[in-house]
XYZ file of C-alpha atoms in Angstrom:
375
model
C 10.998 21.908 27.275
C 12.461 21.903 23.745
C 12.565 18.689 21.612
C 16.390 18.734 21.752
C 16.227 18.502 25.576
C 13.689 15.699 25.518
C 15.832 13.593 23.137
C 15.096 12.055 19.793
C 12.115 9.839 19.373
C 13.017 6.188 18.520
C 11.412 4.547 15.485
C 9.477 1.498 16.808
C 7.619 0.323 13.782
C 8.329 -0.872 10.182
C 9.108 2.020 7.799
C 6.668 1.200 5.050
C 7.455 1.899 1.464
C 4.508 1.160 -0.761
C 6.676 1.553 -3.903
C 8.733 -1.547 -3.095
C 12.070 0.299 -2.467
C 11.746 3.162 -4.851
C 11.474 5.666 -2.008
C 14.518 4.217 -0.231
C 16.553 4.473 -3.426
C 15.949 8.263 -3.838
C 19.188 10.218 -3.323
C 19.490 11.926 0.145
C 21.045 15.381 0.174
C 20.389 18.612 1.945
C 20.038 20.805 -1.112
C 20.895 24.468 -1.080
C 19.228 27.808 -1.085
C 22.177 29.241 -2.907
C 23.054 31.271 0.203
C 25.676 29.696 2.426
C 24.611 31.696 5.470
C 20.930 30.708 5.086
C 21.968 27.081 4.503
C 23.949 27.167 7.791
C 21.025 28.672 9.598
C 18.666 25.919 8.338
C 21.313 23.284 9.310
C 21.525 24.614 12.796
C 17.751 24.901 13.223
C 17.247 21.246 12.239
C 20.138 20.169 14.507
C 18.624 22.097 17.385
C 15.222 20.360 16.731
C 17.069 17.052 16.817
C 15.704 15.158 13.883
C 18.471 12.525 13.974
C 19.099 10.554 10.874
C 16.289 12.354 9.093
C 18.033 15.690 9.357
C 19.102 15.889 5.710
C 15.571 15.215 4.449
C 14.090 17.730 6.834
C 16.617 20.314 5.679
C 15.666 19.563 2.085
C 12.005 20.063 2.894
C 12.809 23.484 4.338
C 14.909 24.451 1.327
C 12.050 23.408 -0.969
C 9.606 25.456 1.048
C 11.819 28.536 0.854
C 12.198 27.993 -2.859
C 8.456 27.907 -3.232
C 8.366 31.198 -1.341
C 10.600 32.843 -3.961
C 8.661 31.398 -6.917
C 6.026 33.392 -8.706
C 3.159 31.544 -7.152
C -0.221 32.605 -5.959
C -1.858 32.034 -2.538
C -4.177 29.316 -3.929
C -1.164 27.121 -4.971
C 0.605 27.723 -1.751
C -2.580 26.803 0.240
C -2.840 23.528 -1.801
C 0.778 22.568 -1.133
C 0.634 23.557 2.485
C -2.641 21.770 3.122
C -1.440 18.598 1.243
C 1.642 18.282 3.346
C -0.328 18.709 6.575
C -2.773 15.998 5.498
C 0.050 13.637 4.676
C 1.691 14.331 8.044
C -1.635 13.680 9.876
C -2.234 10.397 8.029
C 1.223 9.225 8.940
C 0.770 10.122 12.590
C -2.466 8.140 12.752
C -1.126 5.048 10.974
C 2.416 4.936 12.406
C 1.474 3.071 15.674
C -0.092 0.308 13.590
C 2.730 -0.291 11.143
C 3.116 -3.925 12.289
C -0.555 -4.741 11.529
C -1.769 -5.980 8.125
C -4.706 -3.929 6.770
C -7.353 -4.445 4.062
C -9.071 -1.576 2.315
C -12.811 -2.002 1.639
C -14.321 0.038 -1.231
C -17.979 0.049 -2.091
C -21.076 2.263 -2.431
C -22.120 4.665 0.331
C -25.700 4.272 -0.932
C -26.040 0.583 -0.281
C -28.854 -0.040 2.324
C -27.791 -2.000 5.449
C -30.251 -4.818 4.693
C -28.852 -5.426 1.167
C -26.996 -8.753 0.662
C -23.807 -6.824 -0.490
C -23.750 -4.883 2.815
C -24.272 -8.069 4.900
C -21.366 -9.753 3.045
C -19.102 -6.717 3.564
C -19.747 -6.797 7.281
C -18.993 -10.454 7.549
C -15.946 -10.103 5.392
C -14.344 -7.537 7.737
C -15.403 -9.580 10.774
C -13.593 -12.700 9.406
C -10.530 -10.709 8.191
C -10.057 -9.468 11.707
C -9.963 -13.142 12.855
C -7.005 -13.417 10.433
C -5.236 -10.430 11.954
C -6.243 -7.770 9.312
C -7.512 -4.347 10.304
C -10.002 -2.650 8.021
C -9.687 0.750 6.264
C -12.677 2.384 4.532
C -13.723 5.747 3.268
C -15.631 6.249 6.587
C -19.027 6.666 4.883
C -22.195 4.646 5.171
C -23.407 1.802 2.983
C -20.710 -0.771 2.199
C -18.154 1.228 4.118
C -20.326 1.387 7.242
C -21.029 -2.300 7.070
C -17.302 -3.178 6.747
C -16.567 -0.861 9.688
C -19.224 -2.606 11.827
C -17.709 -5.965 11.030
C -14.226 -4.896 12.026
C -15.265 -2.859 15.012
C -14.131 0.549 16.073
C -10.892 -0.683 17.638
C -9.713 -2.330 14.431
C -10.964 0.258 11.960
C -9.557 3.287 10.166
C -11.759 5.880 8.391
C -10.468 8.063 5.613
C -13.239 10.653 5.186
C -13.357 13.294 2.436
C -14.704 16.832 2.840
C -17.345 17.436 0.097
C -19.436 20.439 -0.949
C -22.370 18.570 0.642
C -21.930 17.278 4.078
C -20.604 13.688 4.526
C -20.385 12.583 8.134
C -18.480 9.520 9.218
C -20.440 6.347 9.966
C -21.365 5.715 13.531
C -18.730 3.050 14.119
C -15.728 5.253 13.363
C -17.221 8.752 14.163
C -15.155 10.465 16.806
C -12.399 7.854 16.853
C -8.758 8.958 16.773
C -8.240 6.683 13.715
C -10.661 8.840 11.648
C -8.952 11.269 9.218
C -10.768 13.853 7.221
C -9.103 14.928 3.939
C -9.665 18.053 1.872
C -8.119 16.532 -1.225
C -8.883 13.202 -2.971
C -5.279 12.779 -4.030
C -3.853 12.810 -0.450
C -6.667 10.496 0.586
C -5.984 8.174 -2.328
C -2.248 8.149 -1.513
C -2.986 7.096 2.046
C -5.198 4.271 0.807
C -2.453 3.018 -1.537
C 0.383 3.488 1.029
C -1.254 1.781 3.949
C -3.104 -1.198 2.360
C -1.911 -4.836 2.286
C -5.023 -5.931 0.357
C -8.092 -4.460 -1.327
C -11.650 -5.743 -1.324
C -14.012 -4.202 -3.835
C -17.752 -4.468 -3.347
C -20.327 -3.184 -5.825
C -20.163 0.663 -6.037
C -20.236 3.694 -8.286
C -17.740 6.031 -9.904
C -15.608 6.165 -6.689
C -15.350 2.432 -6.431
C -14.389 2.186 -10.093
C -11.872 4.892 -9.701
C -10.153 3.104 -6.863
C -10.240 -0.165 -8.668
C -8.515 1.117 -11.745
C -5.990 3.122 -9.744
C -4.909 0.071 -7.764
C -4.610 -2.075 -10.968
C -2.696 0.771 -12.824
C -0.215 1.293 -9.948
C 0.586 -2.449 -9.796
C 0.644 -2.895 -13.645
C 3.167 -0.086 -14.007
C 5.290 -1.077 -10.979
C 4.633 2.177 -9.175
C 3.217 0.330 -6.107
C 3.917 -3.018 -4.566
C 1.687 -5.885 -5.537
C -1.031 -6.921 -3.008
C -4.147 -9.026 -3.509
C -7.359 -7.515 -4.925
C -10.741 -9.201 -4.580
C -13.980 -8.211 -6.143
C -16.716 -9.505 -3.945
C -20.331 -9.987 -4.957
C -23.209 -11.208 -2.807
C -23.967 -14.873 -3.481
C -25.415 -15.070 -6.970
C -24.540 -11.376 -7.754
C -23.253 -10.446 -11.233
C -21.745 -6.931 -10.710
C -18.121 -8.085 -10.850
C -18.823 -10.950 -13.254
C -19.997 -8.318 -15.742
C -17.065 -6.187 -15.006
C -14.598 -9.026 -15.679
C -16.440 -9.842 -18.848
C -15.821 -6.231 -20.024
C -12.118 -6.558 -19.256
C -11.888 -9.695 -21.263
C -13.921 -8.586 -24.249
C -12.924 -4.970 -24.603
C -9.451 -4.674 -23.033
C -7.781 -8.093 -23.347
C -9.302 -8.948 -26.742
C -8.088 -5.692 -28.190
C -4.646 -6.231 -26.676
C -4.957 -3.085 -24.495
C -3.837 -5.176 -21.537
C -1.741 -8.276 -21.215
C -3.144 -11.666 -20.261
C -0.955 -11.610 -17.165
C -2.577 -8.412 -15.934
C -5.713 -10.333 -15.145
C -3.842 -12.165 -12.404
C -3.876 -8.979 -10.280
C -7.494 -9.513 -9.401
C -9.963 -12.243 -8.559
C -13.788 -11.840 -8.816
C -16.017 -14.043 -6.710
C -19.412 -14.297 -5.044
C -17.902 -16.616 -2.440
C -16.827 -14.997 0.841
C -14.594 -18.031 1.558
C -12.816 -17.630 -1.728
C -12.366 -13.885 -1.191
C -10.785 -14.411 2.259
C -8.606 -17.234 0.993
C -7.403 -15.104 -1.885
C -5.929 -12.548 0.605
C -4.685 -14.825 3.345
C -2.897 -17.271 1.086
C -1.058 -14.349 -0.488
C 0.929 -13.964 2.701
C 1.425 -17.710 3.319
C 5.067 -17.838 2.371
C 5.502 -14.427 0.770
C 6.056 -11.380 3.102
C 7.061 -8.449 1.051
C 9.583 -7.200 -1.522
C 11.699 -4.243 -2.427
C 14.321 -3.271 -4.987
C 17.994 -2.811 -4.134
C 19.545 -1.118 -7.195
C 18.751 -3.554 -10.097
C 17.923 -6.460 -7.785
C 14.525 -7.572 -6.445
C 14.594 -8.875 -2.900
C 11.582 -10.954 -1.937
C 11.233 -11.479 1.798
C 9.685 -14.835 2.886
C 8.022 -16.006 6.071
C 9.812 -19.335 5.658
C 12.705 -20.630 3.581
C 11.559 -22.723 0.582
C 13.036 -26.017 -0.364
C 15.770 -26.331 -3.015
C 13.433 -28.475 -5.165
C 10.767 -25.782 -5.113
C 13.292 -23.114 -5.987
C 14.535 -25.223 -8.920
C 10.946 -25.457 -10.260
C 10.370 -21.694 -9.834
C 13.657 -20.970 -11.743
C 12.431 -23.159 -14.605
C 8.969 -21.607 -14.713
C 9.956 -17.932 -14.392
C 13.219 -17.689 -16.248
C 11.424 -15.309 -18.778
C 11.411 -12.504 -16.152
C 14.922 -13.032 -14.873
C 17.390 -10.741 -16.798
C 20.589 -12.530 -15.747
C 21.639 -15.348 -13.482
C 18.870 -17.048 -11.499
C 16.614 -16.694 -8.516
C 18.700 -17.520 -5.447
C 18.109 -17.838 -1.753
C 19.871 -15.266 0.400
C 19.933 -13.380 3.733
C 19.185 -9.653 4.086
C 21.339 -7.327 1.925
C 23.296 -4.585 3.639
C 21.046 -1.957 1.941
C 18.060 -3.392 3.899
C 19.587 -2.468 7.265
C 16.959 0.320 7.620
C 14.244 -2.368 8.040
C 15.314 -3.934 11.250
C 11.965 -5.548 12.038
C 12.328 -8.040 9.100
C 16.087 -8.449 8.825
C 15.917 -12.122 9.947
C 13.507 -13.219 7.224
C 14.903 -15.459 4.456
C 15.146 -13.924 0.997
C 14.935 -14.670 -2.728
C 17.079 -12.340 -4.813
C 17.281 -11.900 -8.580
C 17.551 -9.324 -11.325
C 14.045 -8.954 -12.766
C 12.741 -7.727 -16.110
C 10.711 -4.768 -14.917
C 8.086 -4.875 -17.655
C 5.557 -7.579 -16.870
C 4.312 -7.184 -13.283
C 1.485 -9.564 -13.925
C 4.181 -12.250 -14.169
C 5.545 -11.063 -10.939
C 2.155 -11.591 -9.339
C 2.174 -15.126 -10.700
C 5.653 -15.630 -9.280
C 4.317 -14.595 -5.791
C 1.473 -17.060 -6.180
C 3.965 -19.797 -7.125
C 6.104 -19.003 -4.064
C 3.031 -19.346 -1.886
C 2.514 -22.826 -3.229
C 6.160 -23.834 -2.597
C 7.247 -26.459 -0.045
C 9.045 -24.775 2.901
C 11.879 -26.139 4.998
C 9.783 -25.703 8.202
C 7.025 -27.829 6.622
C 9.504 -30.512 5.624
C 10.943 -30.638 9.144
């Protein structure tokens, strides 16, 4: 039976946009091959396949694919593009049913022995994060990743494995699970990590851990991804991340290669309690944010008091371009996010330059008095 006979599948989960609204603001148009007859055939094909409101975007994908077919491009490039899109589709298929669950990504060395203090802390970290409602995502390897996967358990884990020239099998917890994805390319894997995470926990690791660390920081610093908490976790008494933070202060901050506010993106600690609190308190009042044209809309779990809002406006007027931060309900442009339409909002026109200050604003919102608490 064709898909059109079966009817269109209904979206049941939150449509995640890790750019904070940048994806939603992209123009939607069908594009054209330049041949009206071919355009009509594409339109009819997509209509027959019954893609619903997504039809214009699906048509544009087909137009782009046909354009690539006409370009002077070799088989290697075509294979790369084709495989990348397939990997992105598979990742979306796996994560889509869990769109209403918070998730924490755990990075760390695959070489860490299970009896090492860092591995034991990683296992306990994921176990306790599960108690707070967070599922765990790892690179599916052994070491720190395997420890975190054991802590979260198979049911509450995702594994994003990478195919390497030397064999890398998934750890025993996630091996064979439907939430295990194997990627051919690091960039599609890294995109999935960034797109699906609500928090990041970094444990001691090598080049890969450093790579993921700096990528997360760069994406947030430049406003290319939404801000979420990053914790750097050492075993008690460990100095791995303490040394790293010293490097950031002495060689990046001192030479003015980063701003002082940029250091608010991350917290380094050897206390498991502090690491967990850093993540969970981030979502105490704050829920999420997105842009609607030139406005930032911050969604809240509870309405904050007028006195708290007055204090926030005084403290953060340096990042408000015009007017003030005001309380509001969902804007009409947010109608595509039905699951969170009822949440209260803060709306303002931000200066899109210092995202470290935005992280400070989120922290301040989470310290605010709420109307529910007053009642």
